[in-house]
């Protein structure tokens, strides 16, 4: 089992910056991809950014040029640096981890709320 705990959410004003962190504990050796998804009120959960253990990144169009995902494998931690935030970035941000290759498990954190005021 893997446990994911997010931190760093809160209330920010439009144009400001925020950094989210997610620490993985438990059976972390099998984790390959980690990342962030978000869910705004009344909307489905959507990809923000993911990063492989080798550092390859994938971003949603809405996150390109403003958000940066990074990872510290030694600390089993993934970060999301959010710059120039907009009100439409308001959502609960969930940490995600993909474990295993042949037998794959997906793990989710409980989420951290980011609210961007205009």
JSON list of C-alpha atoms in Angstrom, two decimals:
[
{"chain": "A", "resi": 1, "resn": "UNK", "atom": "CA", "xyz": [0.00, 0.00, 0.00]},
{"chain": "A", "resi": 2, "resn": "UNK", "atom": "CA", "xyz": [1.02, 3.57, -0.67]},
{"chain": "A", "resi": 3, "resn": "UNK", "atom": "CA", "xyz": [-0.21, 6.60, 1.20]},
{"chain": "A", "resi": 4, "resn": "UNK", "atom": "CA", "xyz": [-0.12, 10.05, -0.36]},
{"chain": "A", "resi": 5, "resn": "UNK", "atom": "CA", "xyz": [-0.39, 13.24, 1.66]},
{"chain": "A", "resi": 6, "resn": "UNK", "atom": "CA", "xyz": [-0.72, 16.61, -0.04]},
{"chain": "A", "resi": 7, "resn": "UNK", "atom": "CA", "xyz": [0.06, 20.00, 1.42]},
{"chain": "A", "resi": 8, "resn": "UNK", "atom": "CA", "xyz": [0.41, 23.59, 0.29]},
{"chain": "A", "resi": 9, "resn": "UNK", "atom": "CA", "xyz": [-3.11, 24.46, -0.77]},
{"chain": "A", "resi": 10, "resn": "UNK", "atom": "CA", "xyz": [-4.86, 27.62, 0.32]},
{"chain": "A", "resi": 11, "resn": "UNK", "atom": "CA", "xyz": [-6.30, 30.94, -0.75]},
{"chain": "A", "resi": 12, "resn": "UNK", "atom": "CA", "xyz": [-4.29, 33.06, -3.15]},
{"chain": "A", "resi": 13, "resn": "UNK", "atom": "CA", "xyz": [-5.00, 36.02, -5.37]},
{"chain": "A", "resi": 14, "resn": "UNK", "atom": "CA", "xyz": [-4.96, 35.92, -9.12]},
{"chain": "A", "resi": 15, "resn": "UNK", "atom": "CA", "xyz": [-1.44, 36.25, -10.48]},
{"chain": "A", "resi": 16, "resn": "UNK", "atom": "CA", "xyz": [0.26, 34.92, -7.37]},
{"chain": "A", "resi": 17, "resn": "UNK", "atom": "CA", "xyz": [2.22, 31.70, -6.91]},
{"chain": "A", "resi": 18, "resn": "UNK", "atom": "CA", "xyz": [1.70, 28.57, -4.85]},
{"chain": "A", "resi": 19, "resn": "UNK", "atom": "CA", "xyz": [3.61, 25.33, -4.41]},
{"chain": "A", "resi": 20, "resn": "UNK", "atom": "CA", "xyz": [1.94, 22.04, -3.68]},
{"chain": "A", "resi": 21, "resn": "UNK", "atom": "CA", "xyz": [3.79, 19.08, -2.21]},
{"chain": "A", "resi": 22, "resn": "UNK", "atom": "CA", "xyz": [2.89, 15.42, -1.96]},
{"chain": "A", "resi": 23, "resn": "UNK", "atom": "CA", "xyz": [4.78, 12.88, 0.10]},
{"chain": "A", "resi": 24, "resn": "UNK", "atom": "CA", "xyz": [4.42, 9.17, -0.56]},
{"chain": "A", "resi": 25, "resn": "UNK", "atom": "CA", "xyz": [4.92, 6.63, 2.21]},
{"chain": "A", "resi": 26, "resn": "UNK", "atom": "CA", "xyz": [4.54, 2.87, 2.47]},
{"chain": "A", "resi": 27, "resn": "UNK", "atom": "CA", "xyz": [5.54, 0.59, -0.41]},
{"chain": "A", "resi": 28, "resn": "UNK", "atom": "CA", "xyz": [7.11, 3.38, -2.44]},
{"chain": "A", "resi": 29, "resn": "UNK", "atom": "CA", "xyz": [9.74, 1.29, -4.20]},
{"chain": "A", "resi": 30, "resn": "UNK", "atom": "CA", "xyz": [7.33, 0.32, -6.95]},
{"chain": "A", "resi": 31, "resn": "UNK", "atom": "CA", "xyz": [6.13, 3.83, -7.75]},
{"chain": "A", "resi": 32, "resn": "UNK", "atom": "CA", "xyz": [6.95, 4.99, -11.27]},
{"chain": "A", "resi": 33, "resn": "UNK", "atom": "CA", "xyz": [4.72, 7.90, -12.30]},
{"chain": "A", "resi": 34, "resn": "UNK", "atom": "CA", "xyz": [3.53, 10.56, -9.88]},
{"chain": "A", "resi": 35, "resn": "UNK", "atom": "CA", "xyz": [1.57, 13.67, -10.53]},
{"chain": "A", "resi": 36, "resn": "UNK", "atom": "CA", "xyz": [-1.36, 15.95, -9.98]},
{"chain": "A", "resi": 37, "resn": "UNK", "atom": "CA", "xyz": [-4.98, 15.98, -11.01]},
{"chain": "A", "resi": 38, "resn": "UNK", "atom": "CA", "xyz": [-7.62, 18.51, -10.06]},
{"chain": "A", "resi": 39, "resn": "UNK", "atom": "CA", "xyz": [-11.36, 18.68, -9.74]},
{"chain": "A", "resi": 40, "resn": "UNK", "atom": "CA", "xyz": [-13.27, 21.95, -9.84]},
{"chain": "A", "resi": 41, "resn": "UNK", "atom": "CA", "xyz": [-16.80, 22.23, -8.45]},
{"chain": "A", "resi": 42, "resn": "UNK", "atom": "CA", "xyz": [-19.27, 20.59, -10.78]},
{"chain": "A", "resi": 43, "resn": "UNK", "atom": "CA", "xyz": [-16.56, 19.26, -13.08]},
{"chain": "A", "resi": 44, "resn": "UNK", "atom": "CA", "xyz": [-14.78, 15.98, -13.62]},
{"chain": "A", "resi": 45, "resn": "UNK", "atom": "CA", "xyz": [-11.31, 15.27, -12.33]},
{"chain": "A", "resi": 46, "resn": "UNK", "atom": "CA", "xyz": [-8.70, 16.26, -14.90]},
{"chain": "A", "resi": 47, "resn": "UNK", "atom": "CA", "xyz": [-4.97, 15.88, -15.43]},
{"chain": "A", "resi": 48, "resn": "UNK", "atom": "CA", "xyz": [-2.73, 18.77, -14.45]},
{"chain": "A", "resi": 49, "resn": "UNK", "atom": "CA", "xyz": [0.75, 17.28, -14.79]},
{"chain": "A", "resi": 50, "resn": "UNK", "atom": "CA", "xyz": [2.57, 14.00, -14.26]},
{"chain": "A", "resi": 51, "resn": "UNK", "atom": "CA", "xyz": [6.23, 13.05, -14.05]},
{"chain": "A", "resi": 52, "resn": "UNK", "atom": "CA", "xyz": [7.92, 9.66, -14.42]},
{"chain": "A", "resi": 53, "resn": "UNK", "atom": "CA", "xyz": [10.66, 8.37, -12.17]},
{"chain": "A", "resi": 54, "resn": "UNK", "atom": "CA", "xyz": [13.07, 9.29, -14.95]},
{"chain": "A", "resi": 55, "resn": "UNK", "atom": "CA", "xyz": [11.86, 12.88, -15.07]},
{"chain": "A", "resi": 56, "resn": "UNK", "atom": "CA", "xyz": [9.71, 12.85, -18.19]},
{"chain": "A", "resi": 57, "resn": "UNK", "atom": "CA", "xyz": [6.82, 15.28, -17.78]},
{"chain": "A", "resi": 58, "resn": "UNK", "atom": "CA", "xyz": [3.38, 15.67, -19.29]},
{"chain": "A", "resi": 59, "resn": "UNK", "atom": "CA", "xyz": [1.23, 18.75, -18.83]},
{"chain": "A", "resi": 60, "resn": "UNK", "atom": "CA", "xyz": [-2.34, 19.67, -19.55]},
{"chain": "A", "resi": 61, "resn": "UNK", "atom": "CA", "xyz": [-2.63, 22.59, -21.94]},
{"chain": "A", "resi": 62, "resn": "UNK", "atom": "CA", "xyz": [-4.04, 24.70, -19.12]},
{"chain": "A", "resi": 63, "resn": "UNK", "atom": "CA", "xyz": [-0.90, 24.12, -17.06]},
{"chain": "A", "resi": 64, "resn": "UNK", "atom": "CA", "xyz": [1.78, 24.59, -19.70]},
{"chain": "A", "resi": 65, "resn": "UNK", "atom": "CA", "xyz": [3.95, 27.69, -19.27]},
{"chain": "A", "resi": 66, "resn": "UNK", "atom": "CA", "xyz": [2.52, 28.41, -15.80]},
{"chain": "A", "resi": 67, "resn": "UNK", "atom": "CA", "xyz": [2.96, 25.24, -13.73]},
{"chain": "A", "resi": 68, "resn": "UNK", "atom": "CA", "xyz": [6.05, 23.16, -13.19]},
{"chain": "A", "resi": 69, "resn": "UNK", "atom": "CA", "xyz": [6.06, 19.63, -11.83]},
{"chain": "A", "resi": 70, "resn": "UNK", "atom": "CA", "xyz": [9.16, 18.24, -10.18]},
{"chain": "A", "resi": 71, "resn": "UNK", "atom": "CA", "xyz": [10.09, 15.26, -8.12]},
{"chain": "A", "resi": 72, "resn": "UNK", "atom": "CA", "xyz": [12.59, 14.25, -5.46]},
{"chain": "A", "resi": 73, "resn": "UNK", "atom": "CA", "xyz": [12.84, 10.48, -5.70]},
{"chain": "A", "resi": 74, "resn": "UNK", "atom": "CA", "xyz": [15.00, 10.24, -2.58]},
{"chain": "A", "resi": 75, "resn": "UNK", "atom": "CA", "xyz": [12.23, 11.93, -0.58]},
{"chain": "A", "resi": 76, "resn": "UNK", "atom": "CA", "xyz": [9.36, 10.25, -2.44]},
{"chain": "A", "resi": 77, "resn": "UNK", "atom": "CA", "xyz": [7.95, 13.70, -2.97]},
{"chain": "A", "resi": 78, "resn": "UNK", "atom": "CA", "xyz": [6.37, 15.39, -5.95]},
{"chain": "A", "resi": 79, "resn": "UNK", "atom": "CA", "xyz": [5.86, 19.13, -6.24]},
{"chain": "A", "resi": 80, "resn": "UNK", "atom": "CA", "xyz": [3.69, 21.38, -8.31]},
{"chain": "A", "resi": 81, "resn": "UNK", "atom": "CA", "xyz": [4.87, 24.97, -8.65]},
{"chain": "A", "resi": 82, "resn": "UNK", "atom": "CA", "xyz": [1.92, 27.07, -9.72]},
{"chain": "A", "resi": 83, "resn": "UNK", "atom": "CA", "xyz": [2.69, 30.53, -11.08]},
{"chain": "A", "resi": 84, "resn": "UNK", "atom": "CA", "xyz": [0.39, 33.22, -12.41]},
{"chain": "A", "resi": 85, "resn": "UNK", "atom": "CA", "xyz": [-2.63, 31.43, -11.01]},
{"chain": "A", "resi": 86, "resn": "UNK", "atom": "CA", "xyz": [-6.08, 32.26, -12.33]},
{"chain": "A", "resi": 87, "resn": "UNK", "atom": "CA", "xyz": [-9.55, 31.95, -10.78]},
{"chain": "A", "resi": 88, "resn": "UNK", "atom": "CA", "xyz": [-10.20, 29.00, -13.08]},
{"chain": "A", "resi": 89, "resn": "UNK", "atom": "CA", "xyz": [-7.38, 27.14, -11.31]},
{"chain": "A", "resi": 90, "resn": "UNK", "atom": "CA", "xyz": [-9.63, 26.92, -8.26]},
{"chain": "A", "resi": 91, "resn": "UNK", "atom": "CA", "xyz": [-10.08, 23.23, -7.50]},
{"chain": "A", "resi": 92, "resn": "UNK", "atom": "CA", "xyz": [-9.19, 20.40, -5.19]},
{"chain": "A", "resi": 93, "resn": "UNK", "atom": "CA", "xyz": [-5.77, 19.15, -6.27]},
{"chain": "A", "resi": 94, "resn": "UNK", "atom": "CA", "xyz": [-5.14, 15.44, -5.88]},
{"chain": "A", "resi": 95, "resn": "UNK", "atom": "CA", "xyz": [-1.79, 13.73, -5.79]},
{"chain": "A", "resi": 96, "resn": "UNK", "atom": "CA", "xyz": [-1.51, 10.59, -7.89]},
{"chain": "A", "resi": 97, "resn": "UNK", "atom": "CA", "xyz": [0.91, 7.69, -7.94]},
{"chain": "A", "resi": 98, "resn": "UNK", "atom": "CA", "xyz": [1.14, 4.80, -10.37]},
{"chain": "A", "resi": 99, "resn": "UNK", "atom": "CA", "xyz": [2.66, 1.69, -8.82]},
{"chain": "A", "resi": 100, "resn": "UNK", "atom": "CA", "xyz": [4.04, -1.32, -10.63]},
{"chain": "A", "resi": 101, "resn": "UNK", "atom": "CA", "xyz": [4.36, -2.33, -14.26]},
{"chain": "A", "resi": 102, "resn": "UNK", "atom": "CA", "xyz": [2.90, -5.78, -14.93]},
{"chain": "A", "resi": 103, "resn": "UNK", "atom": "CA", "xyz": [0.49, -5.43, -12.03]},
{"chain": "A", "resi": 104, "resn": "UNK", "atom": "CA", "xyz": [-0.49, -1.78, -11.77]},
{"chain": "A", "resi": 105, "resn": "UNK", "atom": "CA", "xyz": [-2.14, 0.03, -8.92]},
{"chain": "A", "resi": 106, "resn": "UNK", "atom": "CA", "xyz": [-3.21, 3.64, -8.81]},
{"chain": "A", "resi": 107, "resn": "UNK", "atom": "CA", "xyz": [-3.14, 5.60, -5.58]},
{"chain": "A", "resi": 108, "resn": "UNK", "atom": "CA", "xyz": [-4.70, 8.95, -4.72]},
{"chain": "A", "resi": 109, "resn": "UNK", "atom": "CA", "xyz": [-4.27, 11.44, -1.95]},
{"chain": "A", "resi": 110, "resn": "UNK", "atom": "CA", "xyz": [-7.21, 13.04, -0.18]},
{"chain": "A", "resi": 111, "resn": "UNK", "atom": "CA", "xyz": [-6.67, 16.34, -1.96]},
{"chain": "A", "resi": 112, "resn": "UNK", "atom": "CA", "xyz": [-5.77, 19.89, -1.08]},
{"chain": "A", "resi": 113, "resn": "UNK", "atom": "CA", "xyz": [-7.99, 22.84, -1.91]},
{"chain": "A", "resi": 114, "resn": "UNK", "atom": "CA", "xyz": [-6.64, 25.72, -3.95]},
{"chain": "A", "resi": 115, "resn": "UNK", "atom": "CA", "xyz": [-8.82, 28.80, -4.16]},
{"chain": "A", "resi": 116, "resn": "UNK", "atom": "CA", "xyz": [-7.84, 31.68, -6.42]},
{"chain": "A", "resi": 117, "resn": "UNK", "atom": "CA", "xyz": [-9.60, 34.98, -5.89]},
{"chain": "A", "resi": 118, "resn": "UNK", "atom": "CA", "xyz": [-9.88, 37.57, -8.62]}
]
